[in-house]
mmCIF file of C-alpha atoms and ligand atoms in Angstrom:
data_model
loop_
_atom_site.group_PDB
_atom_site.id
_atom_site.type_symbol
_atom_site.label_atom_id
_atom_site.label_comp_id
_atom_site.label_asym_id
_atom_site.label_seq_id
_atom_site.Cartn_x
_atom_site.Cartn_y
_atom_site.Cartn_z
ATOM 1 C CA MET A 119 -9.129 24.326 -12.801
ATOM 2 C CA LYS A 120 -9.477 20.413 -12.167
ATOM 3 C CA ILE A 121 -6.752 18.307 -10.375
ATOM 4 C CA PRO A 122 -7.833 14.830 -10.197
ATOM 5 C CA PHE A 123 -6.451 13.662 -7.046
ATOM 6 C CA GLY A 124 -4.884 10.474 -8.732
ATOM 7 C CA LYS A 125 -3.418 10.743 -12.394
ATOM 8 C CA PRO A 126 -0.944 8.627 -13.635
ATOM 9 C CA ILE A 127 2.066 9.991 -15.699
ATOM 10 C CA ILE A 128 1.396 7.946 -18.971
ATOM 11 C CA ASP A 129 3.968 9.086 -22.285
ATOM 12 C CA LEU A 130 4.496 8.034 -25.579
ATOM 13 C CA GLU A 131 7.392 5.554 -24.506
ATOM 14 C CA GLU A 132 4.262 3.822 -22.272
ATOM 15 C CA PHE A 133 2.407 3.270 -25.209
ATOM 16 C CA LYS A 134 5.769 2.518 -27.296
ATOM 17 C CA LYS A 135 5.932 -0.678 -24.724
ATOM 18 C CA VAL A 136 2.947 -1.693 -24.895
ATOM 19 C CA LYS A 137 2.660 -1.880 -28.451
ATOM 20 C CA LYS A 138 6.422 -3.803 -28.803
ATOM 21 C CA VAL A 139 4.710 -7.054 -26.558
ATOM 22 C CA LEU A 140 1.184 -6.324 -28.342
ATOM 23 C CA SER A 141 2.778 -7.151 -31.865
ATOM 24 C CA SER A 142 5.381 -9.427 -30.223
ATOM 25 C CA GLY A 143 2.452 -11.752 -29.697
ATOM 26 C CA ILE A 144 4.081 -13.016 -26.512
ATOM 27 C CA LEU A 145 1.627 -11.045 -24.013
ATOM 28 C CA THR A 146 1.734 -12.890 -20.674
ATOM 29 C CA HIS A 147 4.222 -15.559 -19.797
ATOM 30 C CA GLY A 148 6.676 -13.719 -21.988
ATOM 31 C CA PRO A 149 10.176 -11.506 -20.845
ATOM 32 C CA MET A 150 8.522 -8.077 -19.803
ATOM 33 C CA SER A 151 7.032 -9.233 -16.493
ATOM 34 C CA GLN A 152 10.751 -10.748 -15.618
ATOM 35 C CA ASN A 153 12.438 -7.525 -15.999
ATOM 36 C CA PHE A 154 9.492 -5.653 -14.419
ATOM 37 C CA GLU A 155 10.901 -7.552 -11.218
ATOM 38 C CA LYS A 156 14.387 -7.219 -12.305
ATOM 39 C CA ASN A 157 14.208 -3.594 -12.773
ATOM 40 C CA PHE A 158 11.751 -3.276 -9.764
ATOM 41 C CA SER A 159 14.907 -5.020 -7.198
ATOM 42 C CA LYS A 160 17.366 -3.482 -9.158
ATOM 43 C CA PHE A 161 15.511 -0.119 -7.528
ATOM 44 C CA THR A 162 14.357 -2.016 -4.185
ATOM 45 C CA GLY A 163 17.484 -4.157 -3.199
ATOM 46 C CA LEU A 164 14.920 -7.245 -2.691
ATOM 47 C CA LYS A 165 15.589 -10.348 -3.753
ATOM 48 C CA ASN A 166 13.172 -13.052 -4.495
ATOM 49 C CA LEU A 167 10.369 -10.477 -6.516
ATOM 50 C CA LEU A 168 7.636 -12.223 -7.967
ATOM 51 C CA SER A 169 4.989 -10.090 -9.781
ATOM 52 C CA THR A 170 1.478 -10.754 -9.354
ATOM 53 C CA SER A 171 -2.082 -9.244 -10.511
ATOM 54 C CA SER A 172 -1.985 -6.654 -7.577
ATOM 55 C CA CYS A 173 -1.745 -5.903 -4.018
ATOM 56 C CA THR A 174 -3.965 -8.043 -3.159
ATOM 57 C CA SER A 175 -3.370 -11.320 -4.613
ATOM 58 C CA SER A 176 0.535 -10.413 -3.282
ATOM 59 C CA LEU A 177 -1.801 -10.655 -0.184
ATOM 60 C CA TYR A 178 -3.212 -13.437 -0.232
ATOM 61 C CA LEU A 179 -0.627 -15.400 -1.604
ATOM 62 C CA ALA A 180 1.814 -14.542 1.546
ATOM 63 C CA TYR A 181 -1.289 -16.062 3.853
ATOM 64 C CA LYS A 182 -1.277 -18.885 2.049
ATOM 65 C CA ILE A 183 1.707 -20.044 1.829
ATOM 66 C CA ILE A 184 2.176 -19.082 6.221
ATOM 67 C CA GLY A 185 -0.227 -21.356 6.035
ATOM 68 C CA LEU A 186 -3.265 -19.219 7.614
ATOM 69 C CA LYS A 187 -6.943 -21.021 7.911
ATOM 70 C CA LYS A 188 -9.509 -21.416 9.984
ATOM 71 C CA GLY A 189 -8.115 -21.139 13.906
ATOM 72 C CA ASP A 190 -5.820 -18.659 13.563
ATOM 73 C CA GLU A 191 -5.515 -14.734 14.188
ATOM 74 C CA PHE A 192 -3.430 -12.208 12.536
ATOM 75 C CA ILE A 193 -2.470 -8.770 13.469
ATOM 76 C CA VAL A 194 -3.905 -5.819 11.383
ATOM 77 C CA PRO A 195 -3.984 -1.564 11.507
ATOM 78 C CA ALA A 196 -7.945 -1.328 12.008
ATOM 79 C CA GLN A 197 -7.043 1.824 9.289
ATOM 80 C CA THR A 198 -5.942 0.358 6.163
ATOM 81 C CA HIS A 199 -7.566 -0.842 2.460
ATOM 82 C CA VAL A 200 -9.656 -3.818 3.480
ATOM 83 C CA ALA A 201 -7.354 -5.475 0.965
ATOM 84 C CA THR A 202 -5.363 -6.528 3.662
ATOM 85 C CA ILE A 203 -7.476 -8.468 6.004
ATOM 86 C CA ASN A 204 -9.405 -8.923 3.468
ATOM 87 C CA ALA A 205 -6.847 -11.459 1.748
ATOM 88 C CA GLY A 206 -6.536 -12.975 5.444
ATOM 89 C CA LYS A 207 -9.724 -12.826 5.952
ATOM 90 C CA ILE A 208 -10.078 -15.350 2.949
ATOM 91 C CA LEU A 209 -8.575 -18.428 4.408
ATOM 92 C CA GLY A 210 -10.976 -18.655 7.120
ATOM 93 C CA ALA A 211 -7.899 -16.445 9.943
ATOM 94 C CA LYS A 212 -9.898 -14.076 12.415
ATOM 95 C CA PRO A 213 -8.320 -10.490 12.106
ATOM 96 C CA ILE A 214 -7.550 -8.564 15.568
ATOM 97 C CA PHE A 215 -7.497 -5.089 14.775
ATOM 98 C CA ILE A 216 -5.353 -2.771 16.036
ATOM 99 C CA ASP A 217 -6.298 1.146 16.918
ATOM 100 C CA SER A 218 -3.885 4.145 14.997
ATOM 101 C CA ASP A 219 -0.390 5.582 16.398
ATOM 102 C CA ASN A 220 -2.674 9.044 16.870
ATOM 103 C CA VAL A 221 0.256 11.032 15.147
ATOM 104 C CA THR A 222 1.092 9.075 11.988
ATOM 105 C CA GLY A 223 -1.914 7.050 11.579
ATOM 106 C CA ASN A 224 -0.056 3.730 12.066
ATOM 107 C CA ILE A 225 -0.612 0.694 13.564
ATOM 108 C CA ASP A 226 -0.192 1.693 17.735
ATOM 109 C CA ILE A 227 2.915 -1.032 17.742
ATOM 110 C CA SER A 228 2.283 -0.554 22.213
ATOM 111 C CA GLN A 229 -1.465 -1.973 21.287
ATOM 112 C CA ILE A 230 -0.314 -5.000 19.506
ATOM 113 C CA GLU A 231 1.131 -6.804 22.494
ATOM 114 C CA LYS A 232 -1.460 -7.826 24.506
ATOM 115 C CA LYS A 233 -3.723 -9.028 21.545
ATOM 116 C CA ILE A 234 -0.857 -12.136 20.718
ATOM 117 C CA THR A 235 -1.567 -15.494 21.977
ATOM 118 C CA LYS A 236 -1.281 -18.876 20.754
ATOM 119 C CA LYS A 237 -3.360 -18.427 17.786
ATOM 120 C CA THR A 238 -1.453 -15.622 16.516
ATOM 121 C CA LYS A 239 0.207 -16.230 12.725
ATOM 122 C CA CYS A 240 1.781 -13.344 11.682
ATOM 123 C CA ILE A 241 1.345 -9.457 12.010
ATOM 124 C CA THR A 242 0.497 -7.418 9.330
ATOM 125 C CA ILE A 243 1.693 -3.732 9.222
ATOM 126 C CA VAL A 244 0.596 -0.725 6.892
ATOM 127 C CA HIS A 245 3.199 1.898 6.129
ATOM 128 C CA PHE A 246 -0.306 3.925 6.184
ATOM 129 C CA LEU A 247 0.584 7.453 3.593
ATOM 130 C CA GLY A 248 4.322 6.080 2.847
ATOM 131 C CA LYS A 249 4.931 6.997 6.237
ATOM 132 C CA PRO A 250 7.166 3.306 7.504
ATOM 133 C CA VAL A 251 5.332 1.883 10.212
ATOM 134 C CA ASP A 252 8.987 1.095 13.828
ATOM 135 C CA ILE A 253 10.050 -1.867 11.799
ATOM 136 C CA ARG A 254 12.303 -2.781 14.744
ATOM 137 C CA LYS A 255 9.952 -2.604 17.394
ATOM 138 C CA ILE A 256 7.159 -5.014 16.148
ATOM 139 C CA ASN A 257 10.262 -7.405 14.645
ATOM 140 C CA LYS A 258 10.998 -7.861 18.999
ATOM 141 C CA LEU A 259 7.838 -8.827 19.112
ATOM 142 C CA VAL A 260 7.516 -10.996 15.941
ATOM 143 C CA LYS A 261 11.158 -12.441 17.129
ATOM 144 C CA ARG A 262 10.129 -12.902 20.821
ATOM 145 C CA TYR A 263 6.471 -15.154 19.689
ATOM 146 C CA LYS A 264 7.195 -16.530 16.735
ATOM 147 C CA ILE A 265 4.933 -15.315 14.604
ATOM 148 C CA LYS A 266 5.673 -14.073 10.620
ATOM 149 C CA LEU A 267 5.440 -10.611 9.907
ATOM 150 C CA ILE A 268 3.953 -9.342 6.514
ATOM 151 C CA GLU A 269 4.288 -5.659 5.229
ATOM 152 C CA ASP A 270 1.226 -4.113 3.153
ATOM 153 C CA CYS A 271 3.696 -1.773 0.979
ATOM 154 C CA ALA A 272 0.745 -0.536 -1.503
ATOM 155 C CA LEU A 273 1.262 3.046 -0.679
ATOM 156 C CA ALA A 274 5.290 2.682 0.253
ATOM 157 C CA LEU A 275 7.194 2.218 -3.295
ATOM 158 C CA GLY A 276 10.428 3.951 -2.203
ATOM 159 C CA SER A 277 10.105 4.221 1.399
ATOM 160 C CA LYS A 278 12.871 3.165 4.060
ATOM 161 C CA TYR A 279 13.018 2.298 6.944
ATOM 162 C CA TYR A 280 17.422 2.520 8.064
ATOM 163 C CA ASN A 281 18.586 2.721 4.725
ATOM 164 C CA LYS A 282 17.065 0.060 3.052
ATOM 165 C CA HIS A 283 13.857 -0.273 1.321
ATOM 166 C CA VAL A 284 10.956 -1.426 2.976
ATOM 167 C CA GLY A 285 10.017 -5.265 3.067
ATOM 168 C CA PHE A 286 13.752 -5.579 3.316
ATOM 169 C CA PHE A 287 13.692 -6.540 6.988
ATOM 170 C CA SER A 288 10.568 -9.285 6.799
ATOM 171 C CA ASP A 289 8.950 -11.946 5.642
ATOM 172 C CA PHE A 290 6.696 -10.948 2.857
ATOM 173 C CA ALA A 291 6.204 -7.642 1.704
ATOM 174 C CA CYS A 292 2.726 -6.333 -1.156
ATOM 175 C CA PHE A 293 2.953 -3.555 -3.652
ATOM 176 C CA SER A 294 0.456 -1.937 -5.682
ATOM 177 C CA PHE A 295 0.763 -0.953 -9.258
ATOM 178 C CA TYR A 296 -3.274 0.369 -9.251
ATOM 179 C CA PRO A 297 -3.222 3.866 -11.042
ATOM 180 C CA ALA A 298 -3.870 5.935 -8.006
ATOM 181 C CA LYS A 299 -0.770 3.996 -6.332
ATOM 182 C CA HIS A 300 3.416 5.882 -7.285
ATOM 183 C CA ILE A 301 3.443 3.962 -10.103
ATOM 184 C CA THR A 302 1.035 1.872 -12.364
ATOM 185 C CA THR A 303 0.810 -1.026 -14.289
ATOM 186 C CA GLY A 304 -3.045 -0.533 -14.472
ATOM 187 C CA ASP A 305 -4.028 -3.000 -11.783
ATOM 188 C CA GLY A 306 -1.195 -5.189 -10.798
ATOM 189 C CA GLY A 307 1.826 -6.016 -8.353
ATOM 190 C CA MET A 308 4.460 -7.452 -6.731
ATOM 191 C CA LEU A 309 5.551 -9.479 -3.923
ATOM 192 C CA PHE A 310 9.086 -10.075 -1.707
ATOM 193 C CA CYS A 311 9.418 -13.443 0.301
ATOM 194 C CA LYS A 312 12.797 -13.063 2.461
ATOM 195 C CA ASN A 313 12.926 -16.646 2.604
ATOM 196 C CA LYS A 314 13.549 -18.699 -0.824
ATOM 197 C CA ASN A 315 11.676 -21.900 -0.160
ATOM 198 C CA ASP A 316 8.791 -19.200 -0.068
ATOM 199 C CA PHE A 317 8.745 -17.616 -3.066
ATOM 200 C CA GLU A 318 9.471 -21.113 -4.784
ATOM 201 C CA LYS A 319 5.928 -21.277 -3.564
ATOM 202 C CA ALA A 320 4.800 -18.442 -4.704
ATOM 203 C CA LYS A 321 5.550 -19.094 -7.751
ATOM 204 C CA LEU A 322 3.941 -22.681 -7.792
ATOM 205 C CA LEU A 323 0.767 -20.853 -6.046
ATOM 206 C CA ARG A 324 0.838 -17.633 -8.705
ATOM 207 C CA GLY A 325 -0.143 -20.035 -11.164
ATOM 208 C CA PHE A 326 -2.305 -22.960 -10.877
ATOM 209 C CA GLY A 327 0.502 -25.135 -8.513
ATOM 210 C CA VAL A 328 1.528 -26.377 -12.394
ATOM 211 C CA ASN A 329 5.381 -27.064 -11.698
ATOM 212 C CA LYS A 330 6.699 -25.309 -15.229
ATOM 213 C CA SER A 331 5.133 -22.338 -17.042
ATOM 214 C CA PHE A 332 4.201 -22.651 -20.533
ATOM 215 C CA PHE A 333 8.593 -21.874 -21.786
ATOM 216 C CA GLU A 334 9.598 -24.256 -19.024
ATOM 217 C CA ARG A 335 8.114 -27.325 -20.358
ATOM 218 C CA LYS A 336 10.458 -29.334 -22.654
ATOM 219 C CA THR A 337 7.591 -31.753 -24.020
ATOM 220 C CA PRO A 338 4.806 -29.287 -25.179
ATOM 221 C CA GLY A 339 1.949 -29.268 -22.736
ATOM 222 C CA ILE A 340 3.584 -31.718 -20.357
ATOM 223 C CA TYR A 341 3.527 -30.189 -16.652
ATOM 224 C CA ASP A 342 1.850 -31.829 -13.271
ATOM 225 C CA VAL A 343 -0.020 -29.697 -10.701
ATOM 226 C CA LEU A 344 1.493 -29.945 -6.841
ATOM 227 C CA ASP A 345 -0.107 -27.279 -5.795
ATOM 228 C CA CYS A 346 -3.883 -25.480 -5.379
ATOM 229 C CA GLY A 347 -2.859 -22.950 -6.964
ATOM 230 C CA LEU A 348 -4.872 -20.152 -8.646
ATOM 231 C CA ASN A 349 -3.799 -17.500 -11.631
ATOM 232 C CA PHE A 350 -2.408 -14.319 -9.703
ATOM 233 C CA ARG A 351 0.188 -13.472 -12.889
ATOM 234 C CA LEU A 352 0.745 -9.914 -14.447
ATOM 235 C CA SER A 353 0.251 -10.590 -17.691
ATOM 236 C CA ASP A 354 2.467 -9.256 -19.921
ATOM 237 C CA ILE A 355 1.504 -5.824 -21.070
ATOM 238 C CA ASN A 356 0.600 -4.799 -17.995
ATOM 239 C CA SER A 357 4.769 -5.507 -16.810
ATOM 240 C CA ALA A 358 5.867 -3.309 -20.357
ATOM 241 C CA ILE A 359 4.097 -0.677 -18.868
ATOM 242 C CA GLY A 360 5.547 -0.905 -15.308
ATOM 243 C CA LEU A 361 8.833 -1.543 -16.404
ATOM 244 C CA VAL A 362 8.410 1.645 -18.391
ATOM 245 C CA GLN A 363 7.217 3.399 -14.870
ATOM 246 C CA LEU A 364 9.739 1.816 -12.720
ATOM 247 C CA GLY A 365 12.683 4.322 -14.992
ATOM 248 C CA LYS A 366 10.577 7.761 -13.689
ATOM 249 C CA ILE A 367 10.326 6.853 -9.811
ATOM 250 C CA ARG A 368 12.875 9.018 -8.361
ATOM 251 C CA SER A 369 11.875 11.773 -10.287
ATOM 252 C CA PHE A 370 7.523 10.758 -8.804
ATOM 253 C CA LEU A 371 9.202 10.556 -5.786
ATOM 254 C CA LYS A 372 10.778 13.824 -5.948
ATOM 255 C CA LYS A 373 7.677 15.992 -7.174
ATOM 256 C CA ARG A 374 5.784 14.235 -4.436
ATOM 257 C CA LYS A 375 7.931 15.586 -1.217
ATOM 258 C CA GLN A 376 7.833 18.555 -3.154
ATOM 259 C CA ASN A 377 4.282 18.899 -3.265
ATOM 260 C CA TYR A 378 3.400 17.713 0.233
ATOM 261 C CA LEU A 379 6.662 20.026 1.798
ATOM 262 C CA TYR A 380 4.611 23.007 -0.373
ATOM 263 C CA LEU A 381 0.766 22.328 0.663
ATOM 264 C CA SER A 382 2.028 20.575 4.623
ATOM 265 C CA ASN A 383 4.084 23.630 4.645
ATOM 266 C CA ASN A 384 0.381 25.925 5.174
ATOM 267 C CA ILE A 385 -1.696 23.822 6.267
ATOM 268 C CA LYS A 386 0.172 23.276 9.568
ATOM 269 C CA LYS A 387 -0.259 27.020 9.669
ATOM 270 C CA ASN A 388 -3.721 26.828 10.466
ATOM 271 C CA LYS A 389 -4.722 26.230 13.178
ATOM 272 C CA LYS A 390 -8.091 24.676 12.526
ATOM 273 C CA LEU A 391 -6.390 21.715 10.851
ATOM 274 C CA LYS A 392 -4.302 19.395 12.007
ATOM 275 C CA LEU A 393 -1.340 17.842 10.029
ATOM 276 C CA VAL A 394 -1.103 13.580 9.487
ATOM 277 C CA ASN A 395 2.221 13.374 9.945
ATOM 278 C CA SER A 396 3.726 11.576 6.414
ATOM 279 C CA GLU A 397 6.895 12.820 6.026
ATOM 280 C CA THR A 398 10.342 11.539 6.242
ATOM 281 C CA GLU A 399 13.099 11.910 10.051
ATOM 282 C CA GLU A 400 15.854 10.138 11.090
ATOM 283 C CA ASN A 401 15.957 6.338 9.321
ATOM 284 C CA LEU A 402 12.084 6.541 8.014
ATOM 285 C CA VAL A 403 11.735 7.466 4.387
ATOM 286 C CA SER A 404 9.070 8.153 3.453
ATOM 287 C CA SER A 405 6.875 8.423 -0.409
ATOM 288 C CA TYR A 406 4.222 10.457 0.452
ATOM 289 C CA TYR A 407 1.685 9.216 -1.274
ATOM 290 C CA CYS A 408 -0.847 11.980 -0.567
ATOM 291 C CA ILE A 409 -1.382 14.605 2.087
ATOM 292 C CA SER A 410 -4.150 13.955 5.088
ATOM 293 C CA PHE A 411 -5.273 16.666 7.834
ATOM 294 C CA ILE A 412 -7.888 16.496 10.000
ATOM 295 C CA VAL A 413 -10.359 18.918 11.198
ATOM 296 C CA LYS A 414 -9.884 19.663 13.993
ATOM 297 C CA GLY A 415 -13.022 21.437 16.356
ATOM 298 C CA ILE A 416 -16.830 21.725 15.734
ATOM 299 C CA ASN A 417 -16.411 21.862 11.848
ATOM 300 C CA ARG A 418 -14.649 18.347 12.025
ATOM 301 C CA LYS A 419 -18.556 17.064 12.064
ATOM 302 C CA LYS A 420 -18.175 18.276 8.431
ATOM 303 C CA ARG A 421 -16.274 16.593 7.334
ATOM 304 C CA ASN A 422 -18.447 15.949 3.873
ATOM 305 C CA GLU A 423 -19.244 19.497 3.318
ATOM 306 C CA TYR A 424 -15.357 20.329 3.388
ATOM 307 C CA LEU A 425 -15.143 17.328 0.762
ATOM 308 C CA ASN A 426 -17.975 18.109 -1.808
ATOM 309 C CA LEU A 427 -16.662 21.998 -1.338
ATOM 310 C CA LEU A 428 -12.983 20.874 -2.175
ATOM 311 C CA LYS A 429 -14.411 18.673 -4.668
ATOM 312 C CA GLY A 430 -16.871 21.624 -6.279
ATOM 313 C CA ARG A 431 -13.610 23.668 -6.896
ATOM 314 C CA GLY A 432 -12.264 21.333 -8.823
ATOM 315 C CA ILE A 433 -9.835 19.976 -6.338
ATOM 316 C CA GLY A 434 -9.198 16.367 -6.498
ATOM 317 C CA CYS A 435 -10.001 14.670 -2.770
ATOM 318 C CA SER A 436 -9.827 11.495 -1.014
ATOM 319 C CA VAL A 437 -10.126 9.881 2.326
ATOM 320 C CA TYR A 438 -7.639 7.305 3.174
ATOM 321 C CA TYR A 439 -9.703 4.842 4.667
ATOM 322 C CA PRO A 440 -13.366 5.975 4.746
ATOM 323 C CA ARG A 441 -13.915 3.358 7.220
ATOM 324 C CA ALA A 442 -12.227 1.660 9.774
ATOM 325 C CA VAL A 443 -12.256 -1.637 8.913
ATOM 326 C CA VAL A 444 -14.007 -2.500 11.933
ATOM 327 C CA ASP A 445 -16.942 -0.366 10.781
ATOM 328 C CA TYR A 446 -17.948 -2.122 7.276
ATOM 329 C CA THR A 447 -21.328 -3.125 7.301
ATOM 330 C CA TYR A 448 -19.790 -6.638 5.918
ATOM 331 C CA PHE A 449 -18.103 -6.620 10.112
ATOM 332 C CA LYS A 450 -20.636 -5.367 12.018
ATOM 333 C CA LYS A 451 -21.455 -8.846 12.479
ATOM 334 C CA ASP A 452 -18.463 -9.697 13.665
ATOM 335 C CA GLY A 453 -19.063 -6.849 16.418
ATOM 336 C CA TYR A 454 -15.668 -5.208 16.195
ATOM 337 C CA SER A 455 -17.842 -2.426 16.044
ATOM 338 C CA LYS A 456 -18.736 -1.235 20.057
ATOM 339 C CA LEU A 457 -14.047 -1.922 20.386
ATOM 340 C CA ASN A 458 -12.534 1.413 20.542
ATOM 341 C CA PHE A 459 -10.979 2.504 17.468
ATOM 342 C CA SER A 460 -10.567 6.120 18.695
ATOM 343 C CA ASN A 461 -7.849 6.849 16.108
ATOM 344 C CA ALA A 462 -8.638 5.270 13.407
ATOM 345 C CA ARG A 463 -11.903 6.546 13.430
ATOM 346 C CA GLU A 464 -11.323 10.074 13.671
ATOM 347 C CA ILE A 465 -8.841 9.652 10.797
ATOM 348 C CA SER A 466 -11.385 8.218 8.857
ATOM 349 C CA ASN A 467 -14.172 10.363 10.317
ATOM 350 C CA CYS A 468 -12.535 13.712 9.963
ATOM 351 C CA SER A 469 -9.805 13.681 7.756
ATOM 352 C CA ILE A 470 -9.373 15.208 4.174
ATOM 353 C CA CYS A 471 -6.308 13.547 1.628
ATOM 354 C CA LEU A 472 -5.180 15.997 -0.733
ATOM 355 C CA PRO A 473 -3.079 15.040 -3.877
ATOM 356 C CA VAL A 474 0.740 15.343 -4.412
ATOM 357 C CA GLY A 475 1.466 13.502 -6.612
ATOM 358 C CA PRO A 476 4.020 14.234 -10.140
ATOM 359 C CA HIS A 477 0.955 15.272 -12.018
ATOM 360 C CA LEU A 478 -0.161 18.772 -9.973
ATOM 361 C CA LYS A 479 1.472 21.543 -10.794
ATOM 362 C CA GLN A 480 2.765 24.914 -9.514
ATOM 363 C CA SER A 481 -0.412 26.995 -10.020
ATOM 364 C CA ASN A 482 -2.501 24.131 -8.984
ATOM 365 C CA LEU A 483 -0.161 23.791 -5.053
ATOM 366 C CA LYS A 484 -0.919 27.694 -5.112
ATOM 367 C CA PHE A 485 -4.466 26.737 -5.865
ATOM 368 C CA ILE A 486 -5.334 24.105 -2.969
ATOM 369 C CA THR A 487 -3.244 26.571 -0.817
ATOM 370 C CA LEU A 488 -6.170 29.874 -1.529
ATOM 371 C CA GLU A 489 -9.046 27.746 -2.016
ATOM 372 C CA LEU A 490 -7.790 26.237 2.319
ATOM 373 C CA LYS A 491 -7.531 28.849 3.818
ATOM 374 C CA LYS A 492 -10.684 30.673 2.361
ATOM 375 C CA ILE A 493 -12.447 26.961 3.192
ATOM 376 C CA PHE A 494 -10.759 27.401 6.697
ATOM 377 C CA LYS A 495 -10.608 30.581 8.018
HETATM 378 C C1 LIG B 132 -4.338 0.224 -2.965
HETATM 379 C C2 LIG B 132 -3.886 -1.150 -1.627
HETATM 380 C C3 LIG B 132 -4.567 -1.582 -1.625
HETATM 381 C C4 LIG B 132 -5.019 -3.544 -2.885
HETATM 382 O O1 LIG B 132 -3.973 -2.941 -3.734
HETATM 383 P P1 LIG B 132 -4.396 -3.657 -5.177
HETATM 384 O O2 LIG B 132 -3.483 -3.914 -6.184
HETATM 385 O O3 LIG B 132 -5.047 -2.799 -6.124
HETATM 386 O O4 LIG B 132 -5.210 -5.250 -4.765
HETATM 387 C C5 LIG B 132 -3.614 -2.974 -0.307
HETATM 388 N N1 LIG B 132 -2.946 -2.200 0.229
HETATM 389 C C6 LIG B 132 -3.158 -1.353 0.821
HETATM 390 C C7 LIG B 132 -3.211 -0.497 2.147
HETATM 391 C C8 LIG B 132 -3.380 -0.326 -0.581
HETATM 392 O O5 LIG B 132 -3.466 1.508 0.113
#
């Protein structure tokens, strides 16, 4: 049996739509990106959406628009994809890391306030494995200290907080369409801006700072440059894939939840394992990105052996994320490593993530359960 950790579900529809774009001759600047944005808005209820080349470029745009720069600080979880940090670090700002909550893996909200200084520009939250952060608590801090809130929703398409799609309560939200995520465009992202002015700025910065996109130019070839933008557009080819994928998101989410619950029921019964709680609770709807559990006791040191064992049995597995960001080589020179990030480090060093995506069959779930029982008996 071969069960990949992530596998995009690409059907004939995606092929047809891409073919249509390729035959049309309009490969970027065209209607597909706008349709993708429109339908993304319909699904999430978010307005002011801009398709981008990746979640990373969305994060960069958000940081750039709030004016994050050298001398500033931004508060981030220590347990996340490095993109959450690098997109702000490249602007010269200093990331201030916060440890994880030991139940959900989300940012430990109780640790944030004492890290806020005059230099703090924003808090960036990540909905770890699709479980929404308690945004209301964060928003109280954001209001009290007059700073901005950015959401990294790369794992949280379909996650809801008090009946609104995540992103709704923040200044910016960033989504990813990398193949392992809930839907894919190959590579790709989406940026939500709460504020209309920020949205207009984002539009400029996404395309070189040019004031008129290709089809808006009355006189051919004539435009002005208003800001220092780069090129972060999503092509019409990618958008076409996303558009079809978006039509399947509800069924994807339903399957993810079913698969998660099947596996979690079994993992909960195993005394050697501790489940990371990524489940839906009152007022918090999870997008069930994957299922993560921590190996308990003396066996925790053998985590990498277990990963290889699972791999050997054809079970795709992964680690989200393989190091607390402070422990990556690039960040060591900043001297964070001696600080205490015990929960974030426990997740990195002792956890295993298994797939719950819509590509899993019932027989796969049964096989995974049996193998887990054998390995962690
Ligand atoms: C995958 C991921 C990203 C990066 O997304 P890209 O679209 O590949 O840039 C950022 N943040 C988190 C939390 C992620 O999981």
